[in-house]
């Protein structure tokens, strides 16, 4: 079939919206008609050429929601008409990691996915007979996409797709970091560094876990106000004195939980230093630049602080993303305020420009029926 897609032809150049050929799904795959797709920093990072593992040409996009149009042989968990959210972090439910509650890093298709291929080592996208590689196993900057069954979460059809798509990456990453990776406990003190999509999700996750105090740190006053709406009890500017303020707030001990959601190694160091001696846990969510390292004073660890990382919020996507969307449908998670701009696929490069200017939290591409 013919589909329109936004193709990364060359790094550091605008995406080109054009017509491609999309083959039918094979065994273990499903054809999805996209309805909405968030434009994430990871998409822009790859398009810039800064990602050492990036490749081109490819169809970017990984934060999608849509409807199953067809399924390949052997697909048992999805049917035509099901509403789904895409999963760049799949869940096969069979590998050693999927069977272990300590991680969500599924091993089943990781190697081929990282190379831009579907599990059988081929692509379904092509142009004039030449293969076009997939991105993060999803390629959602496209009207239709073929994806592995294990990279799709079946969700409640009552969830509007332009909201549901945010749970495909950014929002779930933040919520899960607080709720599942860190396991925030009731009454605790939490500090979240960064009030973008992921940081705001972490604030909401701390609230849902009934934290006693939730401090959000960000240089932008409008973003700090968004953090208040998500449940932050206090909002501070990023002025270089946050660690001292946290220690003052906690009688010199530090916060029970800290979360870094900026990707800046200097902020990661602050998050570690602001964690409580004895048992403080600092969760690193942001992705640092190529070659950057995090320096930690060993005494911070010797005196009881711990540091961990969180990928996709520790979520096992097929099982837990539907649960998070239910929290939204029940009114426990506010989603509308995250959507700053809606636009058609043809304006995908404008979405990147808005992101570069830090204009809003998330731009959402809407397809037919996406709003």
Coordinates of C-alpha atoms in Angstrom, one line a residue:
X1 CA 0.0 0.0 0.0
X2 CA 1.0 3.6 -0.5
X3 CA 1.5 5.7 2.6
X4 CA 2.7 9.3 3.4
X5 CA 5.6 9.5 5.8
X6 CA 8.1 12.0 7.1
X7 CA 11.5 10.6 6.1
X8 CA 14.9 11.5 7.6
X9 CA 17.0 11.6 4.4
X10 CA 20.1 13.3 5.8
X11 CA 21.1 14.2 9.3
X12 CA 20.7 17.9 10.3
X13 CA 18.3 18.5 7.4
X14 CA 14.5 18.9 7.5
X15 CA 12.4 15.7 7.3
X16 CA 10.8 15.2 3.9
X17 CA 7.1 14.2 3.8
X18 CA 6.7 11.9 0.8
X19 CA 4.9 8.7 -0.4
X20 CA 6.4 5.3 0.4
X21 CA 5.4 1.7 -0.1
X22 CA 4.3 -0.3 3.0
X23 CA 4.2 -4.1 2.8
X24 CA 1.6 -6.2 4.6
X25 CA 2.4 -7.5 8.1
X26 CA 4.2 -10.8 8.3
X27 CA 4.1 -13.4 11.1
X28 CA 4.0 -11.8 14.6
X29 CA 3.3 -8.3 13.2
X30 CA 0.4 -5.9 12.9
X31 CA -0.6 -3.1 10.6
X32 CA -1.6 0.1 12.5
X33 CA -3.4 3.1 11.2
X34 CA -1.9 6.0 13.2
X35 CA -4.3 8.6 14.6
X36 CA -1.9 10.7 16.6
X37 CA 1.8 10.9 17.4
X38 CA 3.8 13.0 19.9
X39 CA 7.0 14.6 18.7
X40 CA 9.7 13.6 21.3
X41 CA 13.2 15.0 21.9
X42 CA 14.6 11.6 20.9
X43 CA 13.2 12.1 17.4
X44 CA 14.9 15.5 17.2
X45 CA 18.1 14.1 18.7
X46 CA 18.3 11.4 16.1
X47 CA 17.4 13.8 13.2
X48 CA 20.3 16.2 14.3
X49 CA 22.9 13.5 13.8
X50 CA 24.1 13.7 17.4
X51 CA 23.0 10.1 18.1
X52 CA 26.0 7.9 17.3
X53 CA 23.6 4.9 16.7
X54 CA 21.4 6.9 14.3
X55 CA 20.9 6.0 10.6
X56 CA 19.3 7.4 7.5
X57 CA 17.1 7.2 5.5
X58 CA 14.5 6.2 8.1
X59 CA 10.9 7.2 9.1
X60 CA 11.2 8.7 12.6
X61 CA 8.5 8.8 15.3
X62 CA 7.8 6.5 18.3
X63 CA 5.1 8.1 20.4
X64 CA 2.0 6.9 18.6
X65 CA -1.6 5.8 19.1
X66 CA -3.8 4.2 16.5
X67 CA -6.1 1.3 15.4
X68 CA -5.1 -2.2 14.2
X69 CA -6.1 -2.7 10.6
X70 CA -4.6 -6.1 9.9
X71 CA -2.6 -8.8 11.7
X72 CA 0.0 -11.3 10.5
X73 CA 0.1 -15.1 11.1
X74 CA 0.4 -16.1 14.8
X75 CA -0.7 -12.8 16.3
X76 CA -3.0 -13.7 19.3
X77 CA -3.1 -10.7 21.6
X78 CA -4.4 -8.2 19.0
X79 CA -7.4 -8.1 16.6
X80 CA -8.5 -5.8 13.9
X81 CA -10.2 -2.7 15.4
X82 CA -8.2 -2.8 18.6
X83 CA -6.9 0.6 19.8
X84 CA -3.2 0.5 20.6
X85 CA -0.3 2.6 21.9
X86 CA 3.1 1.9 20.3
X87 CA 6.0 0.6 22.5
X88 CA 9.6 1.5 21.6
X89 CA 10.4 -0.7 24.6
X90 CA 8.6 -4.0 23.8
X91 CA 7.4 -6.8 26.0
X92 CA 7.6 -10.3 24.7
X93 CA 6.5 -11.8 28.1
X94 CA 8.9 -14.8 27.5
X95 CA 12.5 -13.7 27.7
X96 CA 14.6 -13.7 30.9
X97 CA 14.0 -10.0 31.4
X98 CA 10.3 -10.1 30.8
X99 CA 9.9 -12.9 33.3
X100 CA 11.9 -11.0 35.9
X101 CA 10.2 -8.2 37.9
X102 CA 13.5 -6.3 38.3
X103 CA 13.7 -5.0 34.7
X104 CA 11.5 -4.0 31.7
X105 CA 14.3 -4.3 29.2
X106 CA 12.9 -7.0 26.9
X107 CA 15.6 -8.9 25.0
X108 CA 13.5 -10.4 22.2
X109 CA 14.0 -8.1 19.3
X110 CA 16.6 -5.6 20.7
X111 CA 19.4 -6.3 18.2
X112 CA 17.3 -5.9 15.0
X113 CA 15.3 -3.0 16.4
X114 CA 18.5 -1.1 17.1
X115 CA 19.6 -1.6 13.5
X116 CA 16.3 -0.3 12.1
X117 CA 14.8 -3.6 11.1
X118 CA 11.8 -5.7 12.2
X119 CA 12.5 -8.9 14.0
X120 CA 13.1 -10.9 10.9
X121 CA 15.9 -8.5 9.8
X122 CA 13.9 -6.9 7.0
X123 CA 11.8 -3.7 6.6
X124 CA 8.2 -3.2 5.5
X125 CA 8.9 0.3 4.3
X126 CA 10.4 1.0 0.9
X127 CA 10.8 3.5 -1.9
X128 CA 11.1 2.5 -5.6
X129 CA 12.2 -1.0 -4.3
X130 CA 14.8 0.3 -2.0
X131 CA 14.3 -0.5 1.8
X132 CA 13.7 2.4 4.2
X133 CA 14.6 1.5 7.8
X134 CA 12.2 1.6 10.7
X135 CA 12.9 3.7 13.8
X136 CA 12.8 2.3 17.4
X137 CA 10.6 -0.5 16.0
X138 CA 7.7 1.9 15.4
X139 CA 8.2 4.6 12.7
X140 CA 5.0 6.6 13.7
X141 CA 5.7 9.7 11.6
X142 CA 3.6 7.8 9.0
X143 CA -0.1 7.3 8.2
X144 CA 0.2 3.5 8.6
X145 CA 3.0 1.5 10.2
X146 CA 3.8 -2.2 10.6
X147 CA 5.1 -3.2 14.0
X148 CA 5.8 -6.3 16.0
X149 CA 2.9 -7.5 18.1
X150 CA 5.0 -7.3 21.2
X151 CA 5.6 -3.6 20.6
X152 CA 1.9 -2.7 20.8
X153 CA -0.2 -2.2 24.0
X154 CA -3.9 -2.7 23.6
X155 CA -5.7 0.2 25.4
X156 CA -9.2 1.4 26.2
X157 CA -10.8 2.9 23.1
X158 CA -12.3 5.6 25.2
X159 CA -8.9 7.3 25.5
X160 CA -8.6 10.0 22.8
X161 CA -5.6 9.1 20.6
X162 CA -4.0 12.5 20.9
X163 CA -3.8 12.0 24.7
X164 CA -3.1 8.2 24.6
X165 CA -0.1 8.7 22.4
X166 CA 1.8 10.6 25.2
X167 CA 1.8 7.3 27.2
X168 CA 3.9 5.7 24.4
X169 CA 7.0 7.5 25.8
X170 CA 7.4 10.7 27.7
X171 CA 4.5 10.6 30.2
X172 CA 4.8 6.9 31.0
X173 CA 8.6 7.4 31.4
X174 CA 8.1 10.0 34.1
X175 CA 5.2 8.4 35.9
X176 CA 6.9 5.0 35.9
X177 CA 10.2 6.4 37.2
X178 CA 8.4 7.6 40.4
X179 CA 5.9 4.8 40.7
X180 CA 7.8 1.8 39.6
X181 CA 11.6 2.4 39.3
X182 CA 12.0 4.4 42.5
X183 CA 8.8 3.1 44.2
X184 CA 8.1 6.4 46.0
X185 CA 6.6 5.8 49.5
X186 CA 3.8 7.7 51.2
X187 CA 4.8 10.8 53.2
X188 CA 8.3 11.0 51.6
X189 CA 10.1 14.1 50.3
X190 CA 10.8 14.1 46.6
X191 CA 12.7 16.5 44.4
X192 CA 12.2 16.5 40.6
X193 CA 14.8 18.3 38.4
X194 CA 13.2 19.4 35.1
X195 CA 9.6 20.2 34.2
X196 CA 9.4 18.9 30.7
X197 CA 7.1 16.1 29.8
X198 CA 9.2 13.5 31.7
X199 CA 9.7 15.6 34.8
X200 CA 6.1 16.6 35.0
X201 CA 5.2 12.9 34.7
X202 CA 7.5 12.2 37.6
X203 CA 5.8 14.9 39.7
X204 CA 2.4 13.3 39.0
X205 CA 3.9 9.9 39.8
X206 CA 5.1 11.1 43.2
X207 CA 1.6 12.6 43.9
X208 CA 0.0 9.3 43.0
X209 CA 2.3 7.5 45.4
X210 CA 1.2 10.0 48.1
X211 CA 4.6 11.7 48.7
X212 CA 4.4 14.3 51.5
X213 CA 6.5 17.0 49.7
X214 CA 7.2 17.3 46.0
X215 CA 9.7 20.0 44.9
X216 CA 10.0 20.7 41.2
X217 CA 13.1 22.6 39.9
X218 CA 13.1 24.3 36.5
X219 CA 14.3 27.6 35.1
X220 CA 11.0 28.3 33.4
X221 CA 8.2 29.9 35.5
X222 CA 5.4 28.6 33.1
X223 CA 6.8 25.1 33.4
X224 CA 6.9 25.4 37.2
X225 CA 3.3 26.4 37.2
X226 CA 2.5 23.2 35.2
X227 CA 4.3 21.3 37.9
X228 CA 2.1 22.8 40.5
X229 CA -0.9 21.6 38.5
X230 CA 0.5 18.1 38.5
X231 CA 1.0 18.0 42.3
X232 CA 4.2 19.8 43.2
X233 CA 4.0 21.3 46.6
X234 CA 6.9 23.7 46.0
X235 CA 8.5 24.9 42.8
X236 CA 12.0 26.5 42.7
X237 CA 14.0 28.1 39.9
X238 CA 17.2 26.3 38.8
X239 CA 19.6 28.9 40.3
X240 CA 22.6 26.8 41.3
X241 CA 21.6 26.7 44.9
X242 CA 19.1 23.9 44.9
X243 CA 21.2 21.4 46.8
X244 CA 21.7 23.8 49.7
X245 CA 17.9 24.6 49.7
X246 CA 17.1 20.9 49.8
X247 CA 19.4 20.3 52.7
X248 CA 17.9 23.3 54.5
X249 CA 14.4 22.0 53.8
X250 CA 15.3 18.5 55.2
X251 CA 17.3 19.6 58.3
X252 CA 20.6 18.8 56.6
X253 CA 19.7 15.2 55.5
X254 CA 18.5 15.5 51.9
X255 CA 15.4 14.2 50.0
X256 CA 14.2 10.7 50.2
X257 CA 13.9 10.5 46.4
X258 CA 15.4 12.7 43.7
X259 CA 14.7 12.5 39.9
X260 CA 16.8 14.0 37.1
X261 CA 14.8 14.7 33.9
X262 CA 17.0 17.1 31.9
X263 CA 19.8 15.0 30.4
X264 CA 22.4 17.4 31.8
X265 CA 25.2 15.7 33.7
X266 CA 25.6 18.8 35.9
X267 CA 22.0 18.4 37.0
X268 CA 22.5 14.7 37.5
X269 CA 25.2 15.5 40.0
X270 CA 22.9 17.9 41.8
X271 CA 20.2 15.2 42.0
X272 CA 22.7 12.8 43.6
X273 CA 24.0 15.4 46.1
X274 CA 20.4 16.3 47.1
X275 CA 19.5 12.7 48.0
X276 CA 19.2 11.8 51.7
X277 CA 22.1 10.3 53.5
X278 CA 21.3 6.9 54.8
X279 CA 18.7 5.9 52.2
X280 CA 18.2 8.5 49.5
X281 CA 17.6 7.3 46.0
X282 CA 18.5 9.3 43.0
X283 CA 16.8 8.2 39.7
X284 CA 18.5 9.3 36.5
X285 CA 15.9 9.5 33.6
X286 CA 17.5 12.0 31.2
X287 CA 19.8 10.9 28.4
X288 CA 23.2 12.6 28.5
X289 CA 25.1 13.6 25.4
X290 CA 27.6 11.4 23.6
X291 CA 30.8 10.9 25.6
X292 CA 29.6 12.7 28.7
X293 CA 30.2 11.2 32.1
X294 CA 28.8 11.7 35.6
X295 CA 31.2 12.5 38.4
X296 CA 30.0 11.3 41.9
X297 CA 31.9 11.9 45.1
X298 CA 32.3 8.4 46.5
X299 CA 31.5 9.6 50.0
X300 CA 27.9 10.4 48.9
X301 CA 27.5 6.7 48.2
X302 CA 29.4 5.4 51.2
X303 CA 27.0 7.4 53.4
X304 CA 24.0 5.6 52.0
X305 CA 22.8 7.3 48.9
X306 CA 22.0 5.2 45.9
X307 CA 21.8 6.0 42.2
X308 CA 19.8 4.1 39.6
X309 CA 18.7 4.6 36.0
X310 CA 15.2 4.3 34.5
X311 CA 14.3 3.4 31.0
X312 CA 10.6 3.9 30.0
X313 CA 9.9 4.3 33.7
X314 CA 10.6 0.6 34.4
X315 CA 7.3 -0.2 32.7
X316 CA 6.5 -3.5 31.2
X317 CA 4.6 -1.8 28.4
X318 CA 1.9 -4.3 27.3
X319 CA 0.9 -4.9 30.9
X320 CA 1.2 -1.5 32.5
X321 CA 0.6 1.2 29.9
X322 CA -3.1 0.3 29.7
X323 CA -3.2 0.7 33.5
X324 CA -1.7 4.2 33.4
X325 CA -4.2 5.2 30.7
X326 CA -7.0 4.0 33.0
X327 CA -5.6 6.4 35.7
X328 CA -6.0 9.2 33.1
X329 CA -9.6 8.1 32.2
X330 CA -10.4 8.1 36.0
X331 CA -9.2 11.7 36.3
X332 CA -6.1 10.9 38.4
X333 CA -3.6 12.1 35.7
X334 CA -4.1 15.4 33.9
X335 CA -3.0 15.1 30.3
X336 CA -4.5 18.0 28.4
X337 CA -2.0 20.6 29.7
X338 CA 0.9 18.6 28.1
X339 CA -0.4 19.2 24.6
X340 CA 0.9 22.6 23.5
X341 CA 0.4 22.3 19.7
X342 CA -1.5 20.1 17.3
X343 CA -0.6 19.9 13.7
X344 CA -0.7 17.6 10.6
X345 CA 2.1 15.4 9.5
X346 CA 3.2 18.0 6.9
X347 CA 4.2 20.4 9.7
X348 CA 6.5 17.9 11.5
X349 CA 9.5 20.2 11.0
X350 CA 7.6 23.0 12.7
X351 CA 7.2 20.7 15.7
X352 CA 11.0 20.3 15.8
X353 CA 11.4 24.1 15.6
X354 CA 9.0 24.6 18.5
X355 CA 10.8 22.1 20.6
X356 CA 14.2 23.7 19.9
X357 CA 12.7 27.0 21.2
X358 CA 11.2 25.2 24.2
X359 CA 7.8 26.5 23.1
X360 CA 5.4 24.3 25.1
X361 CA 5.7 20.8 26.4
X362 CA 4.6 18.5 23.5
X363 CA 3.5 19.0 19.9
X364 CA 1.2 16.2 18.6
X365 CA 0.8 15.2 15.0
X366 CA -2.8 14.3 14.2
X367 CA -3.9 12.0 11.4
X368 CA -7.4 11.3 10.3
X369 CA -9.5 11.0 13.5
X370 CA -6.6 11.8 15.7
X371 CA -8.1 14.8 17.6

